[in-house]
XYZ file of C-alpha atoms in Angstrom:
301
model
C 101.192 -38.594 -44.848
C 101.269 -35.277 -43.004
C 98.246 -33.059 -43.420
C 96.730 -29.791 -42.267
C 93.145 -31.067 -42.464
C 91.537 -34.448 -41.946
C 87.890 -34.983 -42.871
C 85.799 -38.107 -42.602
C 82.929 -37.747 -45.047
C 79.586 -39.430 -44.729
C 77.937 -40.998 -47.730
C 75.749 -38.965 -50.087
C 72.786 -41.010 -51.324
C 72.266 -41.131 -55.050
C 69.505 -38.812 -56.205
C 67.552 -38.850 -59.426
C 69.988 -37.999 -62.196
C 72.785 -37.304 -59.680
C 75.726 -39.459 -58.608
C 76.035 -40.648 -55.026
C 79.165 -40.999 -52.919
C 80.277 -43.658 -50.451
C 81.843 -42.769 -47.099
C 85.496 -41.741 -47.385
C 88.277 -39.807 -45.634
C 90.589 -37.083 -46.906
C 93.966 -35.866 -45.684
C 94.611 -32.457 -47.207
C 97.293 -29.781 -47.175
C 96.540 -26.093 -46.665
C 97.581 -23.982 -49.644
C 96.430 -20.506 -48.570
C 99.018 -19.318 -46.093
C 96.959 -16.234 -45.192
C 94.863 -18.410 -42.854
C 96.687 -18.559 -39.522
C 95.434 -21.658 -37.731
C 97.592 -23.545 -35.292
C 97.907 -27.288 -35.676
C 95.893 -29.616 -37.825
C 92.170 -29.289 -38.337
C 89.762 -32.171 -37.972
C 86.187 -32.199 -39.224
C 83.696 -34.870 -38.237
C 79.915 -35.474 -38.115
C 79.743 -34.609 -41.796
C 76.390 -34.671 -43.541
C 76.190 -34.726 -47.316
C 74.108 -31.877 -48.693
C 74.265 -32.430 -52.442
C 76.565 -33.666 -55.186
C 77.106 -33.252 -58.903
C 79.580 -34.833 -61.289
C 82.356 -32.413 -60.281
C 81.189 -30.873 -56.979
C 80.167 -32.067 -53.513
C 78.829 -30.069 -50.562
C 78.808 -31.077 -46.901
C 78.059 -29.739 -43.472
C 80.268 -30.801 -40.601
C 81.748 -29.966 -37.219
C 85.209 -28.467 -36.851
C 86.815 -30.049 -33.790
C 88.306 -27.974 -30.978
C 91.879 -26.945 -31.701
C 92.492 -26.176 -28.008
C 90.483 -26.633 -24.778
C 89.253 -23.029 -24.994
C 88.049 -23.257 -28.591
C 84.388 -24.057 -29.263
C 83.314 -26.629 -31.797
C 82.190 -24.889 -34.969
C 79.628 -25.768 -37.620
C 81.246 -25.586 -41.037
C 80.253 -25.855 -44.678
C 82.588 -27.764 -46.982
C 82.844 -27.300 -50.739
C 84.732 -29.961 -52.702
C 85.784 -29.672 -56.332
C 87.570 -32.293 -58.372
C 90.597 -30.477 -59.682
C 90.524 -32.024 -63.145
C 87.550 -29.716 -63.695
C 89.570 -26.531 -64.005
C 86.623 -24.119 -63.781
C 85.304 -25.606 -60.526
C 88.726 -25.713 -58.889
C 89.533 -22.176 -60.027
C 86.202 -20.961 -58.646
C 87.025 -22.223 -55.147
C 90.497 -20.686 -55.281
C 89.002 -17.355 -56.387
C 86.482 -17.439 -53.547
C 89.141 -18.243 -50.933
C 91.359 -15.463 -52.240
C 88.612 -12.854 -51.778
C 87.778 -14.106 -48.268
C 91.417 -13.937 -47.225
C 92.206 -10.553 -48.766
C 89.519 -7.970 -49.601
C 86.864 -9.535 -47.333
C 89.094 -10.479 -44.407
C 87.785 -7.700 -42.140
C 84.181 -8.758 -42.865
C 84.625 -12.426 -41.924
C 82.242 -13.621 -39.228
C 80.027 -10.570 -39.699
C 79.031 -9.932 -43.311
C 80.661 -13.039 -44.830
C 81.563 -16.407 -43.284
C 84.859 -17.121 -41.573
C 87.164 -18.906 -44.008
C 89.081 -21.793 -42.435
C 91.237 -22.293 -45.473
C 91.505 -23.907 -48.860
C 93.148 -27.317 -49.068
C 94.364 -29.650 -51.769
C 94.982 -33.361 -51.884
C 93.907 -36.569 -53.550
C 90.942 -38.863 -53.244
C 91.595 -42.562 -52.608
C 91.248 -43.189 -56.331
C 93.946 -40.619 -57.091
C 91.663 -37.823 -58.280
C 93.026 -34.401 -57.237
C 90.689 -32.464 -54.935
C 90.340 -28.821 -53.899
C 88.438 -28.205 -50.650
C 87.165 -24.915 -49.191
C 86.087 -24.869 -45.525
C 83.781 -22.060 -44.383
C 81.811 -21.174 -41.290
C 78.226 -22.430 -41.590
C 76.023 -19.334 -41.749
C 72.461 -20.647 -42.054
C 69.988 -21.063 -44.881
C 68.447 -18.849 -47.592
C 65.127 -17.083 -47.025
C 62.422 -19.678 -47.590
C 60.378 -17.572 -50.013
C 63.163 -15.440 -51.461
C 64.570 -12.031 -50.623
C 61.536 -10.192 -51.954
C 59.331 -11.861 -49.314
C 61.299 -10.472 -46.364
C 60.189 -7.571 -44.190
C 61.480 -4.258 -45.491
C 63.840 -3.835 -42.516
C 65.509 -7.159 -43.370
C 65.731 -6.311 -47.070
C 67.469 -3.071 -46.159
C 69.885 -5.050 -43.974
C 70.684 -7.304 -46.958
C 71.384 -4.219 -49.020
C 73.659 -2.770 -46.333
C 75.628 -6.031 -46.224
C 76.197 -5.972 -49.978
C 77.184 -2.290 -49.767
C 79.863 -3.290 -47.225
C 81.147 -5.912 -49.661
C 81.377 -3.219 -52.348
C 83.164 -0.826 -50.010
C 85.695 -3.606 -49.378
C 86.445 -3.574 -53.103
C 84.456 -6.589 -54.316
C 81.711 -6.994 -56.926
C 79.842 -10.225 -56.127
C 78.376 -10.828 -59.618
C 75.904 -13.483 -58.441
C 73.647 -11.991 -55.751
C 70.524 -14.136 -55.621
C 68.194 -15.766 -53.094
C 70.572 -18.706 -52.518
C 73.634 -16.576 -51.788
C 72.200 -14.610 -48.860
C 71.933 -16.700 -45.685
C 70.168 -16.295 -42.343
C 70.790 -18.247 -39.154
C 68.086 -19.176 -36.655
C 69.519 -17.017 -33.862
C 67.395 -14.063 -32.663
C 69.999 -11.505 -33.753
C 70.476 -13.143 -37.132
C 71.688 -10.794 -39.843
C 72.127 -11.595 -43.521
C 75.457 -13.069 -44.586
C 76.719 -13.021 -48.151
C 78.326 -16.162 -49.587
C 79.646 -17.671 -52.837
C 82.288 -15.345 -54.253
C 83.432 -17.706 -57.016
C 82.393 -15.228 -59.718
C 83.453 -12.095 -57.847
C 85.898 -9.507 -59.122
C 87.751 -6.522 -57.757
C 85.553 -3.463 -57.801
C 85.681 0.260 -57.201
C 82.068 1.126 -56.474
C 80.876 4.180 -58.397
C 77.501 4.549 -56.730
C 76.575 8.231 -56.801
C 73.229 8.203 -54.973
C 72.004 7.082 -51.572
C 69.539 4.189 -51.528
C 66.385 5.495 -49.859
C 63.431 3.244 -49.122
C 60.267 4.318 -50.917
C 62.047 6.842 -53.129
C 61.401 7.006 -56.884
C 63.494 4.582 -58.919
C 66.625 6.457 -60.060
C 67.971 6.036 -63.560
C 70.335 3.071 -63.607
C 73.107 4.969 -65.378
C 72.898 7.953 -63.034
C 72.872 5.677 -59.971
C 76.345 4.489 -60.919
C 76.526 0.871 -59.669
C 74.621 -1.756 -61.689
C 74.815 -4.521 -59.060
C 73.435 -2.406 -56.216
C 70.781 -0.888 -58.508
C 69.621 -4.355 -59.594
C 69.503 -5.627 -56.012
C 67.536 -2.631 -54.720
C 65.117 -2.835 -57.642
C 64.608 -6.605 -57.347
C 63.904 -6.368 -53.608
C 61.385 -3.562 -54.058
C 63.336 -0.957 -52.084
C 62.242 1.789 -54.451
C 58.719 2.526 -55.555
C 57.363 1.804 -58.986
C 56.570 4.917 -60.986
C 53.779 3.249 -62.902
C 50.090 2.981 -62.095
C 48.455 -0.214 -63.316
C 45.084 0.970 -64.606
C 42.928 -1.832 -66.007
C 46.125 -3.612 -67.075
C 47.644 -0.544 -68.731
C 50.822 0.848 -67.114
C 50.815 4.636 -66.972
C 53.843 6.667 -65.843
C 52.636 8.598 -62.804
C 54.687 11.635 -63.861
C 52.301 12.008 -66.818
C 49.135 11.828 -64.690
C 48.176 15.482 -64.284
C 44.444 14.735 -64.306
C 42.078 11.729 -64.129
C 41.527 12.156 -67.863
C 45.031 10.805 -68.609
C 44.006 7.467 -67.106
C 40.615 7.494 -68.796
C 42.289 8.095 -72.167
C 44.676 5.161 -71.558
C 41.765 2.698 -71.632
C 39.545 4.464 -74.151
C 39.649 1.450 -76.472
C 38.151 -0.783 -73.763
C 34.571 0.049 -74.687
C 33.258 -2.974 -72.798
C 34.142 -1.334 -69.448
C 31.420 0.664 -67.661
C 32.282 4.353 -68.043
C 31.134 5.081 -64.507
C 33.613 2.547 -63.064
C 36.452 3.927 -65.190
C 35.856 7.478 -63.985
C 35.534 6.423 -60.333
C 38.804 4.467 -60.399
C 40.585 7.182 -62.376
C 39.641 9.771 -59.748
C 40.864 7.498 -56.937
C 44.172 6.807 -58.702
C 44.701 10.494 -59.441
C 44.107 11.408 -55.782
C 46.706 8.828 -54.681
C 49.245 10.136 -57.200
C 48.749 13.659 -55.877
C 49.324 12.532 -52.280
C 52.616 10.891 -53.226
C 53.733 13.885 -55.302
C 53.102 16.174 -52.329
C 55.352 13.835 -50.309
C 58.185 14.171 -52.818
C 57.210 10.930 -54.526
C 57.995 8.771 -51.489
C 55.819 5.880 -50.382
C 54.950 5.409 -46.701
C 56.357 2.308 -44.948
C 52.885 0.708 -44.762
C 52.207 1.235 -48.471
C 50.751 -1.870 -50.124
C 51.755 -2.172 -53.810
C 48.489 -4.013 -54.469
C 46.729 -0.715 -53.759
C 48.519 0.698 -56.799
C 46.538 -1.562 -59.143
C 43.170 -0.229 -60.285
């Protein structure tokens, strides 16, 4: 049988509550004609990453297509086509890579080496998406990254929006980093994406006050910036009570917020209220912006 892609898959060991998979080979036909690759592709050295009842994920090596081509690490997503949602998700993702995101491939998103269809040895129809391997998620989540890196993540997602795509599933697992020194964040997993005309009205400025979500204009970018702590909180945590800093025009506002806590030493309350008020005044004089070395823990009194 002629094919555009041949893959020899390694076995996936059975995990607790998850099915395993024995070693097998696939001979698949390319169905997205936007991908211009000469000749047939071969993938070897596959390593099973994980499997579910309807999905399997592998890493592998894309063989040289000509003497001048390097070998390439790839990530392979398999869906059993009888599960219509899974198969449709891979087709949706490939369509975005090959159209709206084509100019961003290899930079902001992975290179797409095509989507393929065929049958497993047992006759089950299979859909297979082959992507450039781009690294791993941040070990402790996006919020743990240095501010410069978080801003780079945000810029990458902004580029996706400018290309006309709403991701709809930005989370820690869908932003990858390689181990190279010049590693930049790459955005993956566009199965739930949709066409998008970004209506963001405001610039995203580190340390600025949190803008109103509606006035900002783009819910996805607002949520991402807020979740990564790009903007400052406008609340002072005073003995567990959250007080809007815009209302703090004197230390007495903070003292009044904890008036019912009669078990607290009055002297300590007044001392902390004065310190918090002084900090609020410093930030207000700076237009509400936080300095780069600001520690949010210092905002808890």
